[in-house]
């Protein structure tokens, strides 16, 4: 996916359902993008197969994912 960080902002928020993109947003401020992520969880959190990902487009780092993926170390035996 091409980067839109130069055009719309460094922080990319992606809402997907069953792996298909549903909605995108880009913000220049990480704190604003995190606030939008929280709002999207409230608005779209019950969407079947829903996933929200916040990515720093400048570094390529995934900053936050909802729902959080548990590692095998976090799961009960």
N, CA, C and O atoms as a CHARMM CRD file, in Angstrom:
* protein
*
  308
    1    1 UNK  N      0.84800  -1.16800   0.00000 PROA 1      0.00000
    2    1 UNK  CA     0.00000   0.00000   0.00000 PROA 1      0.00000
    3    1 UNK  C      0.89500   1.23200   0.00000 PROA 1      0.00000
    4    1 UNK  O      1.81200   1.31200   0.81800 PROA 1      0.00000
    5    2 UNK  N      0.66400   2.18700  -0.87900 PROA 2      0.00000
    6    2 UNK  CA     1.51500   3.37200  -0.92600 PROA 2      0.00000
    7    2 UNK  C      1.34100   4.23700   0.31400 PROA 2      0.00000
    8    2 UNK  O      0.26700   4.27800   0.91500 PROA 2      0.00000
    9    3 UNK  N      2.39200   4.91200   0.67700 PROA 3      0.00000
   10    3 UNK  CA     2.35300   5.77500   1.85100 PROA 3      0.00000
   11    3 UNK  C      1.67400   7.08900   1.52800 PROA 3      0.00000
   12    3 UNK  O      1.92800   7.68700   0.48300 PROA 3      0.00000
   13    4 UNK  N      0.81600   7.53300   2.41800 PROA 4      0.00000
   14    4 UNK  CA     0.16500   8.82900   2.28800 PROA 4      0.00000
   15    4 UNK  C      0.69600   9.80600   3.32600 PROA 4      0.00000
   16    4 UNK  O      0.09600  10.85900   3.54200 PROA 4      0.00000
   17    5 UNK  N      1.81500   9.47500   3.97300 PROA 5      0.00000
   18    5 UNK  CA     2.31300  10.28700   5.07200 PROA 5      0.00000
   19    5 UNK  C      2.67000  11.69900   4.62800 PROA 5      0.00000
   20    5 UNK  O      2.53600  12.63300   5.41900 PROA 5      0.00000
   21    6 UNK  N      3.11900  11.88700   3.39500 PROA 6      0.00000
   22    6 UNK  CA     3.46700  13.21700   2.92100 PROA 6      0.00000
   23    6 UNK  C      2.22200  14.05400   2.67200 PROA 6      0.00000
   24    6 UNK  O      2.27000  15.27800   2.79300 PROA 6      0.00000
   25    7 UNK  N      1.11900  13.42500   2.33000 PROA 7      0.00000
   26    7 UNK  CA    -0.07900  14.14100   1.94200 PROA 7      0.00000
   27    7 UNK  C     -0.98700  14.44000   3.12400 PROA 7      0.00000
   28    7 UNK  O     -1.43500  15.57600   3.27700 PROA 7      0.00000
   29    8 UNK  N     -1.26400  13.46900   3.94800 PROA 8      0.00000
   30    8 UNK  CA    -2.32100  13.62200   4.93600 PROA 8      0.00000
   31    8 UNK  C     -1.86700  13.48800   6.38600 PROA 8      0.00000
   32    8 UNK  O     -2.61400  13.88000   7.28200 PROA 8      0.00000
   33    9 UNK  N     -0.71000  12.96800   6.65000 PROA 9      0.00000
   34    9 UNK  CA    -0.26500  12.81200   8.02700 PROA 9      0.00000
   35    9 UNK  C      0.55100  11.55200   8.20400 PROA 9      0.00000
   36    9 UNK  O      0.48100  10.60600   7.42000 PROA 9      0.00000
   37   10 UNK  N      1.31700  11.58300   9.25400 PROA 10     0.00000
   38   10 UNK  CA     2.26200  10.50100   9.52600 PROA 10     0.00000
   39   10 UNK  C      1.59300   9.24400  10.06400 PROA 10     0.00000
   40   10 UNK  O      2.07100   8.13700   9.81300 PROA 10     0.00000
   41   11 UNK  N      0.49200   9.39600  10.80100 PROA 11     0.00000
   42   11 UNK  CA    -0.12000   8.26500  11.49800 PROA 11     0.00000
   43   11 UNK  C     -1.36500   7.78800  10.76500 PROA 11     0.00000
   44   11 UNK  O     -2.33600   8.52500  10.59400 PROA 11     0.00000
   45   12 UNK  N     -1.30700   6.54000  10.34000 PROA 12     0.00000
   46   12 UNK  CA    -2.36600   5.92900   9.52500 PROA 12     0.00000
   47   12 UNK  C     -3.19600   4.99200  10.38300 PROA 12     0.00000
   48   12 UNK  O     -2.66900   4.09200  11.03800 PROA 12     0.00000
   49   13 UNK  N     -4.49300   5.21700  10.37000 PROA 13     0.00000
   50   13 UNK  CA    -5.43900   4.36800  11.08300 PROA 13     0.00000
   51   13 UNK  C     -6.22800   3.59200  10.04300 PROA 13     0.00000
   52   13 UNK  O     -6.78200   4.17500   9.11000 PROA 13     0.00000
   53   14 UNK  N     -6.27700   2.27300  10.20600 PROA 14     0.00000
   54   14 UNK  CA    -6.97600   1.39600   9.26700 PROA 14     0.00000
   55   14 UNK  C     -7.98600   0.54700  10.01800 PROA 14     0.00000
   56   14 UNK  O     -7.64800  -0.15200  10.97400 PROA 14     0.00000
   57   15 UNK  N     -9.22300   0.61900   9.57000 PROA 15     0.00000
   58   15 UNK  CA   -10.27400  -0.27500  10.05300 PROA 15     0.00000
   59   15 UNK  C    -10.48300  -1.32400   8.98000 PROA 15     0.00000
   60   15 UNK  O    -10.72600  -0.99600   7.81800 PROA 15     0.00000
   61   16 UNK  N    -10.38600  -2.58900   9.37000 PROA 16     0.00000
   62   16 UNK  CA   -10.61800  -3.67000   8.41200 PROA 16     0.00000
   63   16 UNK  C    -11.60800  -4.66100   9.01500 PROA 16     0.00000
   64   16 UNK  O    -11.77200  -4.74300  10.23200 PROA 16     0.00000
   65   17 UNK  N    -12.25700  -5.40600   8.13300 PROA 17     0.00000
   66   17 UNK  CA   -13.18000  -6.45300   8.54400 PROA 17     0.00000
   67   17 UNK  C    -12.81900  -7.70000   7.75600 PROA 17     0.00000
   68   17 UNK  O    -12.85200  -7.69700   6.52500 PROA 17     0.00000
   69   18 UNK  N    -12.47500  -8.76300   8.46600 PROA 18     0.00000
   70   18 UNK  CA   -12.05000 -10.01700   7.82900 PROA 18     0.00000
   71   18 UNK  C    -10.92400  -9.76800   6.82900 PROA 18     0.00000
   72   18 UNK  O    -10.88600 -10.38200   5.76200 PROA 18     0.00000
   73   19 UNK  N     -9.99900  -8.85600   7.18100 PROA 19     0.00000
   74   19 UNK  CA    -8.82700  -8.59100   6.36200 PROA 19     0.00000
   75   19 UNK  C     -9.03800  -7.62300   5.21500 PROA 19     0.00000
   76   19 UNK  O     -8.08600  -7.30500   4.50300 PROA 19     0.00000
   77   20 UNK  N    -10.26000  -7.14400   5.01400 PROA 20     0.00000
   78   20 UNK  CA   -10.55100  -6.20300   3.93300 PROA 20     0.00000
   79   20 UNK  C    -10.66400  -4.78800   4.50000 PROA 20     0.00000
   80   20 UNK  O    -11.33300  -4.58900   5.51400 PROA 20     0.00000
   81   21 UNK  N    -10.02000  -3.80000   3.86600 PROA 21     0.00000
   82   21 UNK  CA   -10.10600  -2.42500   4.36800 PROA 21     0.00000
   83   21 UNK  C    -11.53300  -1.88600   4.28300 PROA 21     0.00000
   84   21 UNK  O    -12.23800  -2.09300   3.29500 PROA 21     0.00000
   85   22 UNK  N    -11.93300  -1.19500   5.34000 PROA 22     0.00000
   86   22 UNK  CA   -13.26400  -0.59000   5.40000 PROA 22     0.00000
   87   22 UNK  C    -13.14500   0.93000   5.46000 PROA 22     0.00000
   88   22 UNK  O    -13.90500   1.64600   4.80700 PROA 22     0.00000
   89   23 UNK  N    -12.18500   1.41600   6.24900 PROA 23     0.00000
   90   23 UNK  CA   -12.03600   2.85700   6.43500 PROA 23     0.00000
   91   23 UNK  C    -10.58300   3.16700   6.76400 PROA 23     0.00000
   92   23 UNK  O     -9.90800   2.38000   7.42700 PROA 23     0.00000
   93   24 UNK  N    -10.10400   4.32100   6.29800 PROA 24     0.00000
   94   24 UNK  CA    -8.74900   4.79000   6.56200 PROA 24     0.00000
   95   24 UNK  C     -8.80200   6.21100   7.10300 PROA 24     0.00000
   96   24 UNK  O     -9.76600   6.93600   6.85900 PROA 24     0.00000
   97   25 UNK  N     -7.78700   6.60200   7.82500 PROA 25     0.00000
   98   25 UNK  CA    -7.60000   7.98900   8.22300 PROA 25     0.00000
   99   25 UNK  C     -6.12900   8.23800   8.47400 PROA 25     0.00000
  100   25 UNK  O     -5.40100   7.33300   8.88200 PROA 25     0.00000
  101   26 UNK  N     -5.68700   9.46500   8.23200 PROA 26     0.00000
  102   26 UNK  CA    -4.30100   9.84300   8.45600 PROA 26     0.00000
  103   26 UNK  C     -4.27000  11.12300   9.27500 PROA 26     0.00000
  104   26 UNK  O     -5.02000  12.06000   9.00200 PROA 26     0.00000
  105   27 UNK  N     -3.38700  11.16200  10.29800 PROA 27     0.00000
  106   27 UNK  CA    -3.24400  12.33500  11.14500 PROA 27     0.00000
  107   27 UNK  C     -1.77200  12.61900  11.37200 PROA 27     0.00000
  108   27 UNK  O     -0.95100  11.70100  11.38200 PROA 27     0.00000
  109   28 UNK  N     -1.43900  13.87500  11.55200 PROA 28     0.00000
  110   28 UNK  CA    -0.06400  14.28500  11.79200 PROA 28     0.00000
  111   28 UNK  C      0.37100  14.10500  13.22800 PROA 28     0.00000
  112   28 UNK  O      1.56700  14.07100  13.51600 PROA 28     0.00000
  113   29 UNK  N     -0.58400  13.99200  14.13200 PROA 29     0.00000
  114   29 UNK  CA    -0.29600  13.87900  15.56200 PROA 29     0.00000
  115   29 UNK  C     -0.62900  12.47300  16.06000 PROA 29     0.00000
  116   29 UNK  O     -1.72900  11.96900  15.83000 PROA 29     0.00000
  117   30 UNK  N      0.33000  11.84500  16.74300 PROA 30     0.00000
  118   30 UNK  CA     0.08100  10.51400  17.29500 PROA 30     0.00000
  119   30 UNK  C     -1.03000  10.54400  18.33500 PROA 30     0.00000
  120   30 UNK  O     -1.86300   9.63800  18.37300 PROA 30     0.00000
  121   31 UNK  N     -1.05500  11.57300  19.17900 PROA 31     0.00000
  122   31 UNK  CA    -2.08300  11.62900  20.22100 PROA 31     0.00000
  123   31 UNK  C     -3.47900  11.77100  19.61500 PROA 31     0.00000
  124   31 UNK  O     -4.43400  11.18300  20.12200 PROA 31     0.00000
  125   32 UNK  N     -3.60300  12.53300  18.55200 PROA 32     0.00000
  126   32 UNK  CA    -4.89900  12.65900  17.87000 PROA 32     0.00000
  127   32 UNK  C     -5.28300  11.31900  17.24800 PROA 32     0.00000
  128   32 UNK  O     -6.43400  10.89500  17.35500 PROA 32     0.00000
  129   33 UNK  N     -4.33600  10.65500  16.60400 PROA 33     0.00000
  130   33 UNK  CA    -4.61200   9.34900  15.98500 PROA 33     0.00000
  131   33 UNK  C     -5.01800   8.31000  17.02800 PROA 33     0.00000
  132   33 UNK  O     -5.91200   7.50200  16.77800 PROA 33     0.00000
  133   34 UNK  N     -4.36800   8.32400  18.20100 PROA 34     0.00000
  134   34 UNK  CA    -4.74700   7.39100  19.26800 PROA 34     0.00000
  135   34 UNK  C     -6.16400   7.69600  19.77200 PROA 34     0.00000
  136   34 UNK  O     -6.92400   6.78200  20.09200 PROA 34     0.00000
  137   35 UNK  N     -6.50600   8.97400  19.83900 PROA 35     0.00000
  138   35 UNK  CA    -7.86100   9.34900  20.23300 PROA 35     0.00000
  139   35 UNK  C     -8.88700   8.85400  19.22600 PROA 35     0.00000
  140   35 UNK  O     -9.95900   8.38200  19.60400 PROA 35     0.00000
  141   36 UNK  N     -8.55700   8.96100  17.94300 PROA 36     0.00000
  142   36 UNK  CA    -9.44300   8.45600  16.89100 PROA 36     0.00000
  143   36 UNK  C     -9.57200   6.94100  16.99500 PROA 36     0.00000
  144   36 UNK  O    -10.66000   6.39900  16.80300 PROA 36     0.00000
  145   37 UNK  N     -8.47300   6.25200  17.29700 PROA 37     0.00000
  146   37 UNK  CA    -8.52400   4.80400  17.44900 PROA 37     0.00000
  147   37 UNK  C     -9.52500   4.43900  18.54700 PROA 37     0.00000
  148   37 UNK  O    -10.35100   3.54400  18.36600 PROA 37     0.00000
  149   38 UNK  N     -9.45000   5.12900  19.67300 PROA 38     0.00000
  150   38 UNK  CA   -10.39000   4.85400  20.76800 PROA 38     0.00000
  151   38 UNK  C    -11.82600   5.10200  20.32800 PROA 38     0.00000
  152   38 UNK  O    -12.72400   4.33000  20.66300 PROA 38     0.00000
  153   39 UNK  N    -12.04200   6.16800  19.58500 PROA 39     0.00000
  154   39 UNK  CA   -13.38200   6.48200  19.10200 PROA 39     0.00000
  155   39 UNK  C    -13.87400   5.40400  18.13500 PROA 39     0.00000
  156   39 UNK  O    -15.03200   4.99200  18.18800 PROA 39     0.00000
  157   40 UNK  N    -12.98000   4.95500  17.25400 PROA 40     0.00000
  158   40 UNK  CA   -13.36400   3.91800  16.28600 PROA 40     0.00000
  159   40 UNK  C    -13.68900   2.60700  16.99200 PROA 40     0.00000
  160   40 UNK  O    -14.59200   1.88500  16.56800 PROA 40     0.00000
  161   41 UNK  N    -12.96200   2.29000  18.06800 PROA 41     0.00000
  162   41 UNK  CA   -13.27600   1.07600  18.82900 PROA 41     0.00000
  163   41 UNK  C    -14.70500   1.17500  19.35400 PROA 41     0.00000
  164   41 UNK  O    -15.46200   0.20600  19.28800 PROA 41     0.00000
  165   42 UNK  N    -15.07500   2.35100  19.87800 PROA 42     0.00000
  166   42 UNK  CA   -16.42800   2.53800  20.37400 PROA 42     0.00000
  167   42 UNK  C    -17.47900   2.45300  19.27800 PROA 42     0.00000
  168   42 UNK  O    -18.56700   1.92000  19.49600 PROA 42     0.00000
  169   43 UNK  N    -17.15800   2.97600  18.10400 PROA 43     0.00000
  170   43 UNK  CA   -18.12100   3.00400  17.00100 PROA 43     0.00000
  171   43 UNK  C    -18.18900   1.68900  16.23100 PROA 43     0.00000
  172   43 UNK  O    -19.26600   1.27300  15.80200 PROA 43     0.00000
  173   44 UNK  N    -17.04600   1.03600  16.05500 PROA 44     0.00000
  174   44 UNK  CA   -16.98000  -0.12900  15.17400 PROA 44     0.00000
  175   44 UNK  C    -16.52700  -1.40700  15.87100 PROA 44     0.00000
  176   44 UNK  O    -16.29600  -2.42000  15.21200 PROA 44     0.00000
  177   45 UNK  N    -16.39800  -1.36900  17.18500 PROA 45     0.00000
  178   45 UNK  CA   -15.85200  -2.49100  17.94100 PROA 45     0.00000
  179   45 UNK  C    -16.64100  -3.78500  17.84000 PROA 45     0.00000
  180   45 UNK  O    -16.10300  -4.85700  18.11600 PROA 45     0.00000
  181   46 UNK  N    -17.90100  -3.70500  17.45100 PROA 46     0.00000
  182   46 UNK  CA   -18.71100  -4.91800  17.33000 PROA 46     0.00000
  183   46 UNK  C    -18.77000  -5.44000  15.89300 PROA 46     0.00000
  184   46 UNK  O    -19.46600  -6.41700  15.61700 PROA 46     0.00000
  185   47 UNK  N    -18.04300  -4.79500  14.98000 PROA 47     0.00000
  186   47 UNK  CA   -18.03400  -5.23600  13.58800 PROA 47     0.00000
  187   47 UNK  C    -17.43600  -6.64300  13.49900 PROA 47     0.00000
  188   47 UNK  O    -16.34500  -6.88100  14.01600 PROA 47     0.00000
  189   48 UNK  N    -18.13600  -7.57000  12.85100 PROA 48     0.00000
  190   48 UNK  CA   -17.59600  -8.93200  12.71900 PROA 48     0.00000
  191   48 UNK  C    -16.21800  -8.93400  12.04100 PROA 48     0.00000
  192   48 UNK  O    -16.03700  -8.34400  10.97600 PROA 48     0.00000
  193   49 UNK  N    -15.27200  -9.59200  12.66500 PROA 49     0.00000
  194   49 UNK  CA   -13.92100  -9.67700  12.10400 PROA 49     0.00000
  195   49 UNK  C    -13.18900  -8.35500  12.09600 PROA 49     0.00000
  196   49 UNK  O    -12.21200  -8.18800  11.36700 PROA 49     0.00000
  197   50 UNK  N    -13.65500  -7.40400  12.90600 PROA 50     0.00000
  198   50 UNK  CA   -13.07800  -6.06600  12.90600 PROA 50     0.00000
  199   50 UNK  C    -11.69400  -6.00500  13.52900 PROA 50     0.00000
  200   50 UNK  O    -11.39100  -6.71200  14.49000 PROA 50     0.00000
  201   51 UNK  N    -10.86500  -5.14400  12.95900 PROA 51     0.00000
  202   51 UNK  CA    -9.50900  -4.92200  13.45500 PROA 51     0.00000
  203   51 UNK  C     -9.15000  -3.47900  13.12500 PROA 51     0.00000
  204   51 UNK  O     -9.43200  -2.99900  12.02700 PROA 51     0.00000
  205   52 UNK  N     -8.53300  -2.79400  14.07000 PROA 52     0.00000
  206   52 UNK  CA    -8.09900  -1.42000  13.87400 PROA 52     0.00000
  207   52 UNK  C     -6.59800  -1.37100  14.13000 PROA 52     0.00000
  208   52 UNK  O     -6.11400  -1.82300  15.16700 PROA 52     0.00000
  209   53 UNK  N     -5.87500  -0.81700  13.17100 PROA 53     0.00000
  210   53 UNK  CA    -4.42000  -0.76700  13.25400 PROA 53     0.00000
  211   53 UNK  C     -3.94800   0.67200  13.09400 PROA 53     0.00000
  212   53 UNK  O     -4.35200   1.36400  12.15900 PROA 53     0.00000
  213   54 UNK  N     -3.09300   1.11800  14.00500 PROA 54     0.00000
  214   54 UNK  CA    -2.46500   2.43400  13.92400 PROA 54     0.00000
  215   54 UNK  C     -0.99700   2.22900  13.57200 PROA 54     0.00000
  216   54 UNK  O     -0.26800   1.54000  14.28500 PROA 54     0.00000
  217   55 UNK  N     -0.57500   2.82900  12.47000 PROA 55     0.00000
  218   55 UNK  CA     0.79100   2.65900  11.97400 PROA 55     0.00000
  219   55 UNK  C      1.46800   4.01400  11.82500 PROA 55     0.00000
  220   55 UNK  O      0.85900   4.97500  11.35600 PROA 55     0.00000
  221   56 UNK  N      2.73100   4.08300  12.22700 PROA 56     0.00000
  222   56 UNK  CA     3.56500   5.25700  11.97700 PROA 56     0.00000
  223   56 UNK  C      4.12400   5.07800  10.57000 PROA 56     0.00000
  224   56 UNK  O      5.01700   4.25800  10.35400 PROA 56     0.00000
  225   57 UNK  N      3.60600   5.83500   9.62300 PROA 57     0.00000
  226   57 UNK  CA     4.00300   5.67400   8.22200 PROA 57     0.00000
  227   57 UNK  C      5.45500   6.07800   7.98200 PROA 57     0.00000
  228   57 UNK  O      6.07400   5.61500   7.02500 PROA 57     0.00000
  229   58 UNK  N      5.99700   6.92600   8.83300 PROA 58     0.00000
  230   58 UNK  CA     7.38000   7.36500   8.63800 PROA 58     0.00000
  231   58 UNK  C      8.36500   6.24100   8.96200 PROA 58     0.00000
  232   58 UNK  O      9.37400   6.08100   8.27500 PROA 58     0.00000
  233   59 UNK  N      8.07200   5.46200  10.01300 PROA 59     0.00000
  234   59 UNK  CA     8.98500   4.39900  10.42400 PROA 59     0.00000
  235   59 UNK  C      8.50600   3.01300   9.99800 PROA 59     0.00000
  236   59 UNK  O      9.28200   2.05800   9.99900 PROA 59     0.00000
  237   60 UNK  N      7.22400   2.90600   9.63300 PROA 60     0.00000
  238   60 UNK  CA     6.65300   1.61300   9.28500 PROA 60     0.00000
  239   60 UNK  C      6.27600   0.77800  10.50200 PROA 60     0.00000
  240   60 UNK  O      5.94600  -0.40100  10.37100 PROA 60     0.00000
  241   61 UNK  N      6.32400   1.38500  11.68600 PROA 61     0.00000
  242   61 UNK  CA     6.04300   0.68400  12.93500 PROA 61     0.00000
  243   61 UNK  C      4.54500   0.64700  13.21800 PROA 61     0.00000
  244   61 UNK  O      3.86000   1.66400  13.10700 PROA 61     0.00000
  245   62 UNK  N      4.04200  -0.52400  13.58400 PROA 62     0.00000
  246   62 UNK  CA     2.66400  -0.63400  14.06300 PROA 62     0.00000
  247   62 UNK  C      2.67000  -0.14300  15.50400 PROA 62     0.00000
  248   62 UNK  O      3.31900  -0.73500  16.36600 PROA 62     0.00000
  249   63 UNK  N      1.95200   0.93000  15.75700 PROA 63     0.00000
  250   63 UNK  CA     1.94300   1.58300  17.06100 PROA 63     0.00000
  251   63 UNK  C      0.95300   0.90200  18.00600 PROA 63     0.00000
  252   63 UNK  O      1.24600   0.70200  19.18400 PROA 63     0.00000
  253   64 UNK  N     -0.22600   0.54700  17.47700 PROA 64     0.00000
  254   64 UNK  CA    -1.25500  -0.07100  18.30800 PROA 64     0.00000
  255   64 UNK  C     -2.19400  -0.86600  17.42000 PROA 64     0.00000
  256   64 UNK  O     -2.44300  -0.49600  16.27300 PROA 64     0.00000
  257   65 UNK  N     -2.71700  -1.96700  17.95900 PROA 65     0.00000
  258   65 UNK  CA    -3.68600  -2.80200  17.25300 PROA 65     0.00000
  259   65 UNK  C     -4.83400  -3.09400  18.19700 PROA 65     0.00000
  260   65 UNK  O     -4.62000  -3.36500  19.37800 PROA 65     0.00000
  261   66 UNK  N     -6.03500  -3.04100  17.68600 PROA 66     0.00000
  262   66 UNK  CA    -7.21800  -3.44400  18.45000 PROA 66     0.00000
  263   66 UNK  C     -7.98700  -4.45100  17.62500 PROA 66     0.00000
  264   66 UNK  O     -8.15000  -4.20900  16.42900 PROA 66     0.00000
  265   67 UNK  N     -8.47200  -5.55200  18.15200 PROA 67     0.00000
  266   67 UNK  CA    -8.16200  -5.99900  19.51100 PROA 67     0.00000
  267   67 UNK  C     -6.70400  -6.43200  19.60600 PROA 67     0.00000
  268   67 UNK  O     -6.08900  -6.82400  18.61500 PROA 67     0.00000
  269   68 UNK  N     -6.16900  -6.35200  20.81200 PROA 68     0.00000
  270   68 UNK  CA    -4.77700  -6.72300  21.00700 PROA 68     0.00000
  271   68 UNK  C     -4.60600  -8.20900  20.75600 PROA 68     0.00000
  272   68 UNK  O     -5.44200  -9.02200  21.14700 PROA 68     0.00000
  273   69 UNK  N     -3.52200  -8.54400  20.10500 PROA 69     0.00000
  274   69 UNK  CA    -3.20000  -9.94100  19.83700 PROA 69     0.00000
  275   69 UNK  C     -2.40100 -10.45600  21.01600 PROA 69     0.00000
  276   69 UNK  O     -1.37200  -9.88400  21.37600 PROA 69     0.00000
  277   70 UNK  N     -2.87700 -11.54200  21.62200 PROA 70     0.00000
  278   70 UNK  CA    -2.14100 -12.12800  22.74100 PROA 70     0.00000
  279   70 UNK  C     -1.03700 -13.02400  22.21600 PROA 70     0.00000
  280   70 UNK  O     -1.24500 -13.82500  21.30400 PROA 70     0.00000
  281   71 UNK  N      0.13600 -12.87700  22.80200 PROA 71     0.00000
  282   71 UNK  CA     1.21800 -13.79100  22.44400 PROA 71     0.00000
  283   71 UNK  C      1.00200 -15.09600  23.18900 PROA 71     0.00000
  284   71 UNK  O      0.23600 -15.14500  24.15200 PROA 71     0.00000
  285   72 UNK  N      1.65900 -16.13300  22.76000 PROA 72     0.00000
  286   72 UNK  CA     1.51700 -17.43200  23.42600 PROA 72     0.00000
  287   72 UNK  C      1.99400 -17.36600  24.87200 PROA 72     0.00000
  288   72 UNK  O      1.55600 -18.16400  25.70100 PROA 72     0.00000
  289   73 UNK  N      2.89500 -16.41400  25.19100 PROA 73     0.00000
  290   73 UNK  CA     3.38200 -16.26500  26.55000 PROA 73     0.00000
  291   73 UNK  C      2.31200 -15.66000  27.45400 PROA 73     0.00000
  292   73 UNK  O      2.32100 -15.90400  28.66100 PROA 73     0.00000
  293   74 UNK  N      1.37700 -14.86600  26.88600 PROA 74     0.00000
  294   74 UNK  CA     0.34700 -14.20000  27.66700 PROA 74     0.00000
  295   74 UNK  C     -0.84100 -15.10800  27.95200 PROA 74     0.00000
  296   74 UNK  O     -1.63700 -14.80800  28.84100 PROA 74     0.00000
  297   75 UNK  N     -0.98000 -16.20600  27.22400 PROA 75     0.00000
  298   75 UNK  CA    -2.13400 -17.05500  27.36200 PROA 75     0.00000
  299   75 UNK  C     -1.95200 -18.03300  28.51200 PROA 75     0.00000
  300   75 UNK  O     -0.83800 -18.45700  28.82200 PROA 75     0.00000
  301   76 UNK  N     -3.07400 -18.38200  29.13700 PROA 76     0.00000
  302   76 UNK  CA    -3.03300 -19.35600  30.22900 PROA 76     0.00000
  303   76 UNK  C     -2.73200 -20.73100  29.66100 PROA 76     0.00000
  304   76 UNK  O     -3.14600 -21.04500  28.54600 PROA 76     0.00000
  305   77 UNK  N     -2.00400 -21.56600  30.42900 PROA 77     0.00000
  306   77 UNK  CA    -1.67700 -22.90600  29.92700 PROA 77     0.00000
  307   77 UNK  C     -2.90400 -23.80400  29.86100 PROA 77     0.00000
  308   77 UNK  O     -2.80000 -24.96300  29.46000 PROA 77     0.00000
